[in-house]
Amino acid sequence: MSIKDLKVGCQTFTWEMLGKNWNGGPDDLLEAIAEGGYAGIEITDTMIGHYADSPNDFAASLQKHGLTLVAFAMGSKSGFTVQEEIENDLRTTQRWIDFAAVFSGALVSIGSATVIYEGPRKAKFEIAAEFYNRAGQLGKASGVDIALHPSSHHNTLLFDRADYDRMFSLIDKNLVGWVPDTGHILRGHGDVIDTLRTYQDRIRYLHLKDVDANGKWAMLGKGVCDTPAVIDIVAAAPRFNGWLVLEEESDTAAADPATAVRTNRETMRRYGA
């Protein structure tokens, strides 16, 4: 797939990370993302707002703004590592699968397993893998792809390469795909290129972010990520759907999210996408 064929979307966590400093709603996000020059959006369960039970209305608003739903991203207070919460998490997953099913090609992206309570890490991997595999089965039954999105945030269970290797050994790649995030990988281990190559057949779409040499978030193209090399590997992945999703968590974005995502979109144009 040529870089010119790739589509560029925007993740709404750039606004979500503002917490109480963000007072807008989902329509404000759509407007900012469309004005930033993006073709698609990945929205989270936290930011979907009044559209949570109205996928058809959300579809109409997307169409109005000329946007495609790339994926719906979800998480859980359980961190997907609490055995007693698996059934509740699966019910929530089915809810968002049903939502995403309204949008052709949209995936459900499930957040990183995290450590909520003390206990053996091995057991937490097994619990999380059970959840992810069962979520994948739900998605398959509904015709919606499920993908795992590891992070490097506090208490993540999926931080370094050994964590990735362990989790990927436990989840069925035919049921659960992968949304690699360049920033999160680089914060946990420097072998982003090898990680992408090793698990290339699991890639569904890409989160593209940048960090500096100390692992601090940086604007796209201002850090250590070898963006062209990453894109080359991802574009050749057999199940890659063509979407590069930009997500910005730097101090620049915290000060002015709309300007930051617009700047990143211009950066991607210089890369050819």
XYZ file of N, CA, C and O in Angstrom, residues 41-215:
700
model
N -12.063 9.625 12.514
C -11.993 9.867 13.950
C -12.030 8.541 14.694
O -12.706 7.591 14.269
N -11.260 8.469 15.755
C -11.412 7.394 16.734
C -11.876 8.056 18.025
O -11.158 8.883 18.589
N -13.054 7.710 18.463
C -13.625 8.333 19.651
C -13.682 7.318 20.782
O -13.752 6.109 20.543
N -13.653 7.807 22.013
C -13.627 6.931 23.179
C -14.976 6.881 23.868
O -15.838 7.749 23.679
N -15.130 5.879 24.725
C -16.369 5.748 25.490
C -16.574 6.936 26.426
O -17.706 7.267 26.773
N -15.507 7.598 26.812
C -15.610 8.770 27.682
C -16.079 10.001 26.917
O -16.785 10.847 27.468
N -15.726 10.098 25.642
C -15.987 11.318 24.879
C -17.199 11.227 23.956
O -17.571 12.220 23.333
N -17.837 10.072 23.869
C -18.967 9.921 22.950
C -20.188 10.712 23.406
O -21.043 11.100 22.615
N -20.277 10.979 24.719
C -21.308 11.877 25.247
C -22.722 11.451 24.915
O -23.084 10.274 25.055
N -23.526 12.400 24.447
C -24.957 12.148 24.237
C -25.243 11.221 23.057
O -26.389 10.814 22.860
N -24.204 10.855 22.312
C -24.403 9.918 21.210
C -24.273 8.455 21.646
O -24.417 7.556 20.810
N -24.004 8.209 22.915
C -23.708 6.852 23.373
C -24.808 5.857 23.015
O -24.515 4.689 22.722
N -26.038 6.288 23.049
C -27.157 5.398 22.727
C -27.815 5.765 21.403
O -28.928 5.314 21.115
N -27.110 6.564 20.603
C -27.691 7.041 19.346
C -26.678 6.952 18.211
O -26.260 7.969 17.651
N -26.269 5.733 17.846
C -25.264 5.602 16.791
C -25.698 6.192 15.453
O -24.874 6.722 14.706
N -26.991 6.114 15.142
C -27.448 6.657 13.867
C -27.341 8.182 13.834
O -27.004 8.762 12.798
N -27.610 8.814 14.969
C -27.435 10.264 15.040
C -25.963 10.629 14.935
O -25.606 11.643 14.313
N -25.109 9.810 15.541
C -23.671 10.058 15.436
C -23.222 9.894 13.990
O -22.405 10.684 13.495
N -23.760 8.900 13.310
C -23.432 8.696 11.895
C -23.813 9.920 11.070
O -23.060 10.343 10.176
N -24.967 10.508 11.376
C -25.404 11.697 10.646
C -24.464 12.868 10.902
O -24.139 13.642 9.985
N -24.013 13.003 12.145
C -23.094 14.091 12.466
C -21.731 13.877 11.809
O -21.102 14.823 11.326
N -21.266 12.626 11.777
C -20.020 12.323 11.072
C -20.129 12.707 9.596
O -19.214 13.324 9.037
N -21.236 12.334 8.992
C -21.439 12.641 7.575
C -21.446 14.152 7.343
O -20.860 14.647 6.372
N -22.080 14.867 8.242
C -22.131 16.323 8.146
C -20.733 16.929 8.142
O -20.464 17.915 7.445
N -19.839 16.326 8.924
C -18.485 16.852 9.050
C -17.497 16.179 8.097
O -16.303 16.490 8.119
N -17.984 15.266 7.260
C -17.119 14.599 6.295
C -16.114 13.658 6.918
O -15.001 13.482 6.407
N -16.525 12.992 8.015
C -15.625 12.120 8.749
C -16.110 10.673 8.732
O -17.313 10.412 8.642
N -15.169 9.746 8.865
C -15.439 8.319 8.979
C -15.088 7.871 10.392
O -14.090 8.326 10.954
N -15.889 6.974 10.965
C -15.522 6.384 12.250
C -14.531 5.256 11.999
O -14.868 4.235 11.427
N -13.299 5.479 12.430
C -12.262 4.462 12.277
C -12.430 3.385 13.331
O -12.385 2.184 13.043
N -12.620 3.820 14.566
C -12.727 2.874 15.675
C -13.406 3.536 16.866
O -13.382 4.762 17.015
N -13.983 2.683 17.687
C -14.530 3.113 18.973
C -13.639 2.507 20.049
O -13.452 1.288 20.100
N -13.052 3.356 20.887
C -12.097 2.903 21.899
C -12.761 2.833 23.271
O -13.457 3.761 23.680
N -12.531 1.730 23.970
C -13.149 1.532 25.276
C -12.131 1.066 26.302
O -11.105 0.474 25.977
N -12.425 1.360 27.552
C -11.614 0.886 28.663
C -12.519 0.395 29.773
O -13.727 0.268 29.603
N -11.938 0.109 30.935
C -12.712 -0.363 32.075
C -11.964 -0.049 33.360
O -10.730 -0.111 33.418
N -12.724 0.278 34.404
C -12.120 0.518 35.712
C -11.486 -0.755 36.265
O -10.642 -0.694 37.155
N -11.880 -1.894 35.732
C -11.316 -3.168 36.181
C -9.901 -3.388 35.652
O -9.194 -4.275 36.127
N -9.528 -2.606 34.647
C -8.252 -2.834 33.985
C -8.200 -4.144 33.226
O -7.133 -4.573 32.777
N -9.350 -4.802 33.092
C -9.452 -6.106 32.422
C -8.592 -7.169 33.099
O -8.208 -8.158 32.473
N -8.300 -6.967 34.390
C -7.464 -7.924 35.120
C -8.135 -8.428 36.390
O -7.478 -9.046 37.231
N -9.429 -8.180 36.521
C -10.175 -8.632 37.699
C -11.149 -9.725 37.254
O -12.097 -9.453 36.503
N -10.922 -10.937 37.697
C -11.710 -12.079 37.239
C -13.198 -11.866 37.446
O -14.017 -12.186 36.578
N -13.554 -11.298 38.598
C -14.974 -11.123 38.933
C -15.676 -10.094 38.037
O -16.912 -10.022 38.032
N -14.902 -9.298 37.298
C -15.492 -8.251 36.462
C -15.551 -8.618 34.979
O -16.042 -7.829 34.166
N -15.074 -9.799 34.624
C -15.028 -10.166 33.212
C -16.412 -10.113 32.564
O -16.583 -9.566 31.465
N -17.405 -10.682 33.220
C -18.739 -10.710 32.610
C -19.291 -9.306 32.416
O -19.902 -9.004 31.377
N -19.076 -8.433 33.404
C -19.514 -7.041 33.250
C -18.783 -6.365 32.102
O -19.385 -5.629 31.298
N -17.474 -6.608 32.018
C -16.692 -6.005 30.936
C -17.133 -6.522 29.571
O -17.153 -5.769 28.589
N -17.511 -7.780 29.502
C -17.972 -8.331 28.230
C -19.323 -7.748 27.835
O -19.581 -7.514 26.648
N -20.188 -7.500 28.807
C -21.471 -6.857 28.489
C -21.238 -5.449 27.942
O -21.894 -5.031 26.977
N -20.310 -4.736 28.551
C -19.985 -3.403 28.054
C -19.373 -3.478 26.661
O -19.689 -2.677 25.770
N -18.521 -4.456 26.455
C -17.906 -4.644 25.142
C -18.965 -4.889 24.077
O -18.908 -4.322 22.979
N -19.942 -5.727 24.389
C -21.005 -5.999 23.425
C -21.788 -4.738 23.097
O -22.193 -4.522 21.944
N -21.987 -3.898 24.110
C -22.682 -2.629 23.858
C -21.953 -1.809 22.801
O -22.568 -1.283 21.873
N -20.634 -1.714 22.939
C -19.886 -0.888 21.994
C -19.660 -1.605 20.669
O -19.520 -0.957 19.625
N -19.650 -2.923 20.673
C -19.642 -3.657 19.410
C -20.908 -3.339 18.623
O -20.865 -3.083 17.411
N -22.042 -3.358 19.305
C -23.311 -3.040 18.646
C -23.297 -1.614 18.093
O -23.848 -1.344 17.020
N -22.680 -0.702 18.836
C -22.563 0.683 18.372
C -21.706 0.734 17.107
O -22.104 1.303 16.082
N -20.537 0.115 17.163
C -19.605 0.166 16.032
C -20.158 -0.538 14.802
O -19.801 -0.188 13.666
N -21.023 -1.527 15.011
C -21.562 -2.299 13.894
C -22.372 -1.443 12.927
O -22.569 -1.829 11.769
N -22.820 -0.283 13.391
C -23.581 0.620 12.531
C -22.693 1.251 11.465
O -23.167 1.686 10.424
N -21.374 1.264 11.719
C -20.423 1.968 10.865
C -19.553 0.957 10.114
O -18.790 0.213 10.727
N -19.664 0.966 8.815
C -18.934 -0.002 7.992
C -17.427 0.104 8.225
O -16.835 1.171 8.089
N -16.824 -1.016 8.601
C -15.379 -1.071 8.767
C -14.855 -0.595 10.103
O -13.650 -0.725 10.378
N -15.707 -0.040 10.953
C -15.241 0.463 12.246
C -14.873 -0.690 13.176
O -15.549 -1.713 13.217
N -13.803 -0.508 13.926
C -13.359 -1.503 14.895
C -13.727 -1.060 16.301
O -14.040 0.103 16.548
N -13.630 -2.002 17.227
C -13.640 -1.670 18.646
C -12.225 -1.887 19.165
O -11.681 -2.991 19.080
N -11.635 -0.812 19.644
C -10.284 -0.853 20.193
C -10.391 -0.940 21.712
O -10.989 -0.067 22.353
N -9.818 -1.992 22.278
C -9.903 -2.220 23.719
C -8.580 -1.838 24.366
O -7.514 -2.242 23.924
N -8.681 -1.043 25.426
C -7.507 -0.487 26.068
C -6.624 -1.505 26.753
O -6.957 -2.688 26.892
N -5.499 -1.019 27.202
C -4.465 -1.850 27.806
C -4.907 -2.434 29.136
O -5.556 -1.772 29.945
N -4.564 -3.696 29.359
C -4.741 -4.290 30.674
C -3.898 -3.507 31.678
O -2.769 -3.123 31.383
N -4.468 -3.249 32.842
C -3.757 -2.503 33.869
C -3.870 -3.200 35.217
O -4.787 -3.984 35.457
N -2.941 -2.888 36.097
C -2.896 -3.488 37.428
C -3.733 -2.631 38.377
O -3.377 -1.489 38.675
N -4.846 -3.192 38.834
C -5.738 -2.478 39.745
C -5.480 -2.882 41.184
O -5.508 -2.049 42.101
N -5.239 -4.168 41.386
C -4.987 -4.696 42.724
C -3.665 -5.445 42.740
O -3.184 -5.903 41.710
N -3.112 -5.589 43.938
C -1.889 -6.365 44.085
C -2.164 -7.834 43.790
O -3.286 -8.309 43.907
N -1.120 -8.532 43.416
C -1.245 -9.958 43.123
C -0.260 -10.346 42.048
O 0.385 -9.497 41.423
N -0.112 -11.629 41.793
C 0.860 -12.112 40.798
C 0.570 -11.569 39.399
O -0.561 -11.639 38.914
N 1.592 -11.036 38.732
C 1.408 -10.503 37.386
C 0.982 -11.584 36.406
O 0.166 -11.345 35.506
N 1.513 -12.806 36.569
C 1.171 -13.883 35.649
C -0.329 -14.111 35.612
O -0.915 -14.270 34.532
N -0.948 -14.107 36.761
C -2.388 -14.328 36.821
C -3.143 -13.205 36.116
O -4.176 -13.445 35.465
N -2.645 -11.984 36.208
C -3.316 -10.855 35.571
C -3.245 -10.964 34.055
O -4.203 -10.621 33.351
N -2.122 -11.448 33.538
C -2.024 -11.687 32.095
C -3.065 -12.717 31.655
O -3.713 -12.561 30.620
N -3.220 -13.754 32.430
C -4.160 -14.816 32.072
C -5.591 -14.321 32.103
O -6.405 -14.656 31.230
N -5.928 -13.504 33.104
C -7.282 -12.949 33.190
C -7.540 -12.023 32.002
O -8.595 -12.103 31.341
N -6.582 -11.132 31.742
C -6.748 -10.192 30.632
C -6.871 -10.932 29.304
O -7.713 -10.586 28.458
N -6.052 -11.954 29.099
C -6.102 -12.707 27.847
C -7.452 -13.404 27.686
O -8.005 -13.459 26.577
N -7.986 -13.942 28.793
C -9.318 -14.552 28.720
C -10.340 -13.519 28.261
O -11.175 -13.796 27.381
N -10.270 -12.335 28.861
C -11.216 -11.283 28.468
C -11.050 -10.912 26.997
O -12.022 -10.855 26.244
N -9.807 -10.644 26.569
C -9.590 -10.223 25.184
C -10.069 -11.275 24.191
O -10.712 -10.948 23.185
N -9.778 -12.543 24.465
C -10.205 -13.598 23.549
C -11.725 -13.719 23.487
O -12.294 -13.906 22.403
N -12.372 -13.605 24.631
C -13.835 -13.675 24.625
C -14.450 -12.445 23.962
O -15.471 -12.544 23.271
N -13.821 -11.295 24.150
C -14.274 -10.090 23.450
C -14.127 -10.277 21.943
O -14.996 -9.877 21.159
N -13.026 -10.909 21.536
C -12.822 -11.183 20.127
C -13.888 -12.094 19.553
O -14.321 -11.923 18.408
N -14.318 -13.052 20.344
C -15.396 -13.941 19.910
C -16.695 -13.173 19.722
O -17.442 -13.409 18.756
N -16.980 -12.238 20.644
C -18.177 -11.405 20.507
C -18.108 -10.568 19.233
O -19.093 -10.450 18.498
N -16.939 -9.998 18.985
C -16.782 -9.199 17.783
C -16.963 -10.018 16.521
O -17.645 -9.582 15.582
N -16.382 -11.204 16.502
C -16.504 -12.068 15.333
C -17.963 -12.415 15.062
O -18.411 -12.415 13.907
N -18.714 -12.689 16.116
C -20.126 -13.040 15.963
C -20.945 -11.873 15.418
O -21.982 -12.082 14.772
N -20.474 -10.652 15.673
C -21.205 -9.460 15.237
C -20.611 -8.817 13.994
O -21.124 -7.790 13.523
N -19.541 -9.398 13.468
C -18.926 -8.842 12.269
C -18.134 -7.578 12.513
O -17.977 -6.751 11.596
N -17.619 -7.403 13.733
C -16.836 -6.214 14.087
C -15.462 -6.658 14.575
O -15.360 -7.469 15.496
N -14.413 -6.132 13.966
C -13.059 -6.479 14.391
C -12.751 -5.888 15.766
O -13.097 -4.734 16.054
N -12.072 -6.687 16.585
C -11.617 -6.264 17.909
C -10.100 -6.142 17.869
O -9.412 -6.996 17.306
N -9.578 -5.086 18.480
C -8.127 -4.900 18.498
C -7.686 -4.404 19.877
O -8.381 -3.642 20.530
N -6.525 -4.862 20.282
C -5.923 -4.494 21.558
C -5.013 -3.285 21.371
O -4.217 -3.232 20.440
N -5.136 -2.325 22.302
C -4.300 -1.132 22.257
C -3.495 -1.022 23.551
O -3.974 -0.490 24.549
N -2.266 -1.546 23.574
C -1.427 -1.419 24.772
C -1.040 0.035 25.021
O -0.980 0.851 24.095
N -0.775 0.366 26.279
C -0.326 1.717 26.595
C 0.872 1.657 27.528
O 1.250 0.589 28.024
N 1.444 2.816 27.783
C 2.567 2.924 28.714
C 2.195 3.752 29.941
O 3.058 4.192 30.681
N 0.887 3.980 30.118
C 0.442 4.805 31.235
C 0.560 4.053 32.563
O 0.846 2.851 32.600
N 0.284 4.754 33.626
C 0.475 4.243 34.988
C -0.179 2.872 35.184
O -1.334 2.677 34.842
N 0.582 1.943 35.713
C 0.102 0.608 36.079
C -0.273 -0.272 34.882
O -0.934 -1.301 35.061
N 0.140 0.106 33.689
C -0.146 -0.772 32.557
C 0.504 -2.140 32.762
O 1.584 -2.254 33.355
N -0.160 -3.160 32.277
C 0.407 -4.504 32.312
C 1.225 -4.776 31.050
O 1.895 -5.797 30.945
N 1.160 -3.861 30.086
C 1.766 -4.069 28.767
C 2.747 -2.942 28.482
O 2.507 -2.080 27.641
N 3.864 -2.963 29.172
C 4.825 -1.866 29.070
C 6.040 -2.217 28.226
O 6.316 -1.578 27.220
N 6.779 -3.260 28.618
C 8.015 -3.566 27.908
C 7.808 -4.716 26.918
O 6.727 -5.272 26.785
N 8.870 -5.056 26.198
C 8.743 -6.072 25.148
C 8.346 -7.431 25.716
O 7.549 -8.171 25.097
N 8.860 -7.769 26.889
C 8.490 -9.050 27.491
C 6.989 -9.107 27.762
O 6.358 -10.163 27.610
N 6.406 -7.962 28.155
C 4.964 -7.910 28.386
C 4.194 -8.156 27.092
O 3.210 -8.902 27.058
N 4.648 -7.512 26.010
C 3.998 -7.710 24.705
C 4.095 -9.182 24.291
O 3.106 -9.773 23.837
N 5.283 -9.743 24.418
C 5.483 -11.134 24.016
C 4.578 -12.068 24.810
O 3.988 -13.011 24.251
N 4.462 -11.819 26.097
C 3.635 -12.687 26.934
C 2.164 -12.585 26.537
O 1.487 -13.604 26.358
N 1.675 -11.351 26.390
C 0.258 -11.194 26.051
C -0.052 -11.768 24.680
O -1.058 -12.466 24.487
N 0.800 -11.502 23.705
C 0.526 -11.999 22.365
C 0.624 -13.521 22.279
O 0.049 -14.132 21.372
N 1.319 -14.136 23.218
C 1.360 -15.595 23.247
C 0.058 -16.178 23.785
O -0.216 -17.366 23.590
N -0.733 -15.340 24.442
C -1.954 -15.809 25.103
C -3.236 -15.472 24.339
O -4.272 -16.093 24.583
N -3.176 -14.483 23.453
C -4.404 -14.100 22.752
C -4.378 -14.618 21.314
O -3.324 -14.698 20.678
N -5.553 -14.974 20.832
C -5.732 -15.553 19.501
C -5.693 -14.447 18.458
O -6.579 -13.584 18.418
N -4.675 -14.466 17.601
C -4.528 -13.399 16.624
C -5.637 -13.409 15.577
O -5.816 -12.417 14.855
N -6.375 -14.503 15.488
C -7.505 -14.553 14.571
C -8.757 -13.913 15.157
O -9.719 -13.652 14.432
N -8.735 -13.678 16.468
C -9.874 -13.051 17.142
C -9.576 -11.623 17.573
O -10.483 -10.789 17.617
N -8.332 -11.367 17.929
C -7.957 -10.063 18.496
C -6.774 -9.493 17.722
O -5.695 -10.096 17.684
N -6.988 -8.348 17.105
C -5.915 -7.667 16.410
C -5.127 -6.764 17.342
O -5.269 -6.816 18.569
N -4.304 -5.936 16.747
C -3.407 -5.062 17.513
C -3.429 -3.668 16.913
O -3.354 -3.510 15.696
N -3.549 -2.676 17.784
C -3.372 -1.281 17.395
C -2.055 -0.810 17.996
O -2.001 -0.355 19.134
N -0.945 -0.962 17.279
C 0.320 -0.493 17.838
C 0.318 1.019 17.977
O -0.274 1.735 17.165
N 0.950 1.486 19.025
C 1.073 2.915 19.290
C 2.557 3.217 19.420
O 3.212 2.768 20.368
N 3.087 3.965 18.470
C 4.533 4.175 18.432
C 5.052 4.853 19.698
O 6.115 4.502 20.203
N 4.297 5.808 20.221
C 4.735 6.498 21.424
C 4.793 5.592 22.622
O 5.772 5.589 23.387
N 3.753 4.781 22.808
C 3.713 3.881 23.957
C 4.796 2.807 23.849
O 5.410 2.433 24.860
N 5.027 2.294 22.647
C 6.084 1.290 22.485
C 7.438 1.908 22.840
O 8.225 1.321 23.596
N 7.714 3.086 22.318
C 9.005 3.724 22.560
C 9.225 4.061 24.034
O 10.356 4.052 24.512
N 8.152 4.343 24.758
C 8.293 4.638 26.186
C 8.621 3.377 26.986
O 9.227 3.456 28.052
N 8.251 2.216 26.444
C 8.485 0.973 27.162
C 9.705 0.213 26.692
O 10.343 -0.490 27.476
N 10.042 0.350 25.418
C 11.191 -0.361 24.865
C 11.554 0.268 23.534
O 10.693 0.716 22.784
N 12.826 0.288 23.240
C 13.301 1.003 22.070
C 13.219 0.243 20.761
O 13.557 0.790 19.717
N 12.741 -0.991 20.814
C 12.766 -1.823 19.597
C 11.438 -1.748 18.846
O 10.874 -2.767 18.460
N 10.952 -0.541 18.612
C 9.651 -0.384 17.971
C 9.623 -1.048 16.598
O 8.625 -1.703 16.234
N 10.693 -0.928 15.829
C 10.724 -1.503 14.480
C 10.649 -3.024 14.550
O 9.863 -3.663 13.832
N 11.434 -3.629 15.431
C 11.415 -5.082 15.553
C 10.076 -5.572 16.081
O 9.561 -6.609 15.641
N 9.489 -4.830 17.023
C 8.183 -5.222 17.564
C 7.127 -5.213 16.466
O 6.314 -6.143 16.347
N 7.131 -4.169 15.652
C 6.169 -4.091 14.558
C 6.374 -5.219 13.550
O 5.399 -5.798 13.056
N 7.608 -5.521 13.252
C 7.884 -6.604 12.290
C 7.472 -7.958 12.852
O 6.911 -8.798 12.142
N 7.772 -8.177 14.133
C 7.483 -9.474 14.746
C 5.988 -9.755 14.765
O 5.560 -10.899 14.529
N 5.210 -8.733 15.030
C 3.759 -8.919 15.166
C 2.983 -8.210 14.057
O 1.830 -7.820 14.242
N 3.613 -8.111 12.901
C 3.024 -7.394 11.770
C 1.671 -7.969 11.359
O 0.761 -7.228 10.965
N 1.535 -9.275 11.460
C 0.295 -9.907 11.002
C -0.882 -9.637 11.926
O -2.025 -9.978 11.593
N -0.650 -9.015 13.068
C -1.735 -8.683 13.993
C -2.241 -7.250 13.818
O -3.281 -6.892 14.364
N -1.502 -6.439 13.082
C -1.801 -5.004 12.986
C -3.093 -4.764 12.200
O -3.278 -5.281 11.100
N -3.970 -3.948 12.786
C -5.208 -3.556 12.107
C -5.136 -2.101 11.642
O -5.523 -1.768 10.539
N -4.701 -1.202 12.516
C -4.422 0.179 12.141
C -3.376 0.696 13.114
O -2.913 -0.047 13.983
N -2.950 1.942 12.944
C -1.806 2.450 13.697
C -2.151 3.714 14.468
O -2.806 4.618 13.933
N -1.689 3.785 15.718
C -1.648 5.042 16.463
C -0.244 5.611 16.316
O 0.736 4.972 16.696
N -0.166 6.794 15.767
C 1.132 7.402 15.484
C 1.366 8.567 16.440
O 0.639 9.566 16.430
N 2.369 8.405 17.294
C 2.756 9.439 18.254
C 4.271 9.489 18.344
O 4.965 8.615 17.833
N 4.774 10.522 19.031
C 6.211 10.692 19.130
C 6.609 11.001 20.573
O 5.799 11.515 21.357
N 7.840 10.663 20.905
C 8.409 10.965 22.217
C 9.854 11.409 22.027
O 10.490 11.088 21.009
N 10.387 12.128 23.019
C 11.795 12.491 22.940
C 12.654 11.359 23.494
O 12.142 10.296 23.867
N 13.953 11.566 23.573
C 14.872 10.511 23.991
C 14.661 10.074 25.432
O 15.092 8.985 25.823
N 13.956 10.897 26.207
C 13.678 10.568 27.610
C 12.280 9.988 27.809
O 11.854 9.774 28.944
N 11.581 9.748 26.702
C 10.247 9.178 26.803
C 9.152 10.184 27.083
O 8.015 9.810 27.368
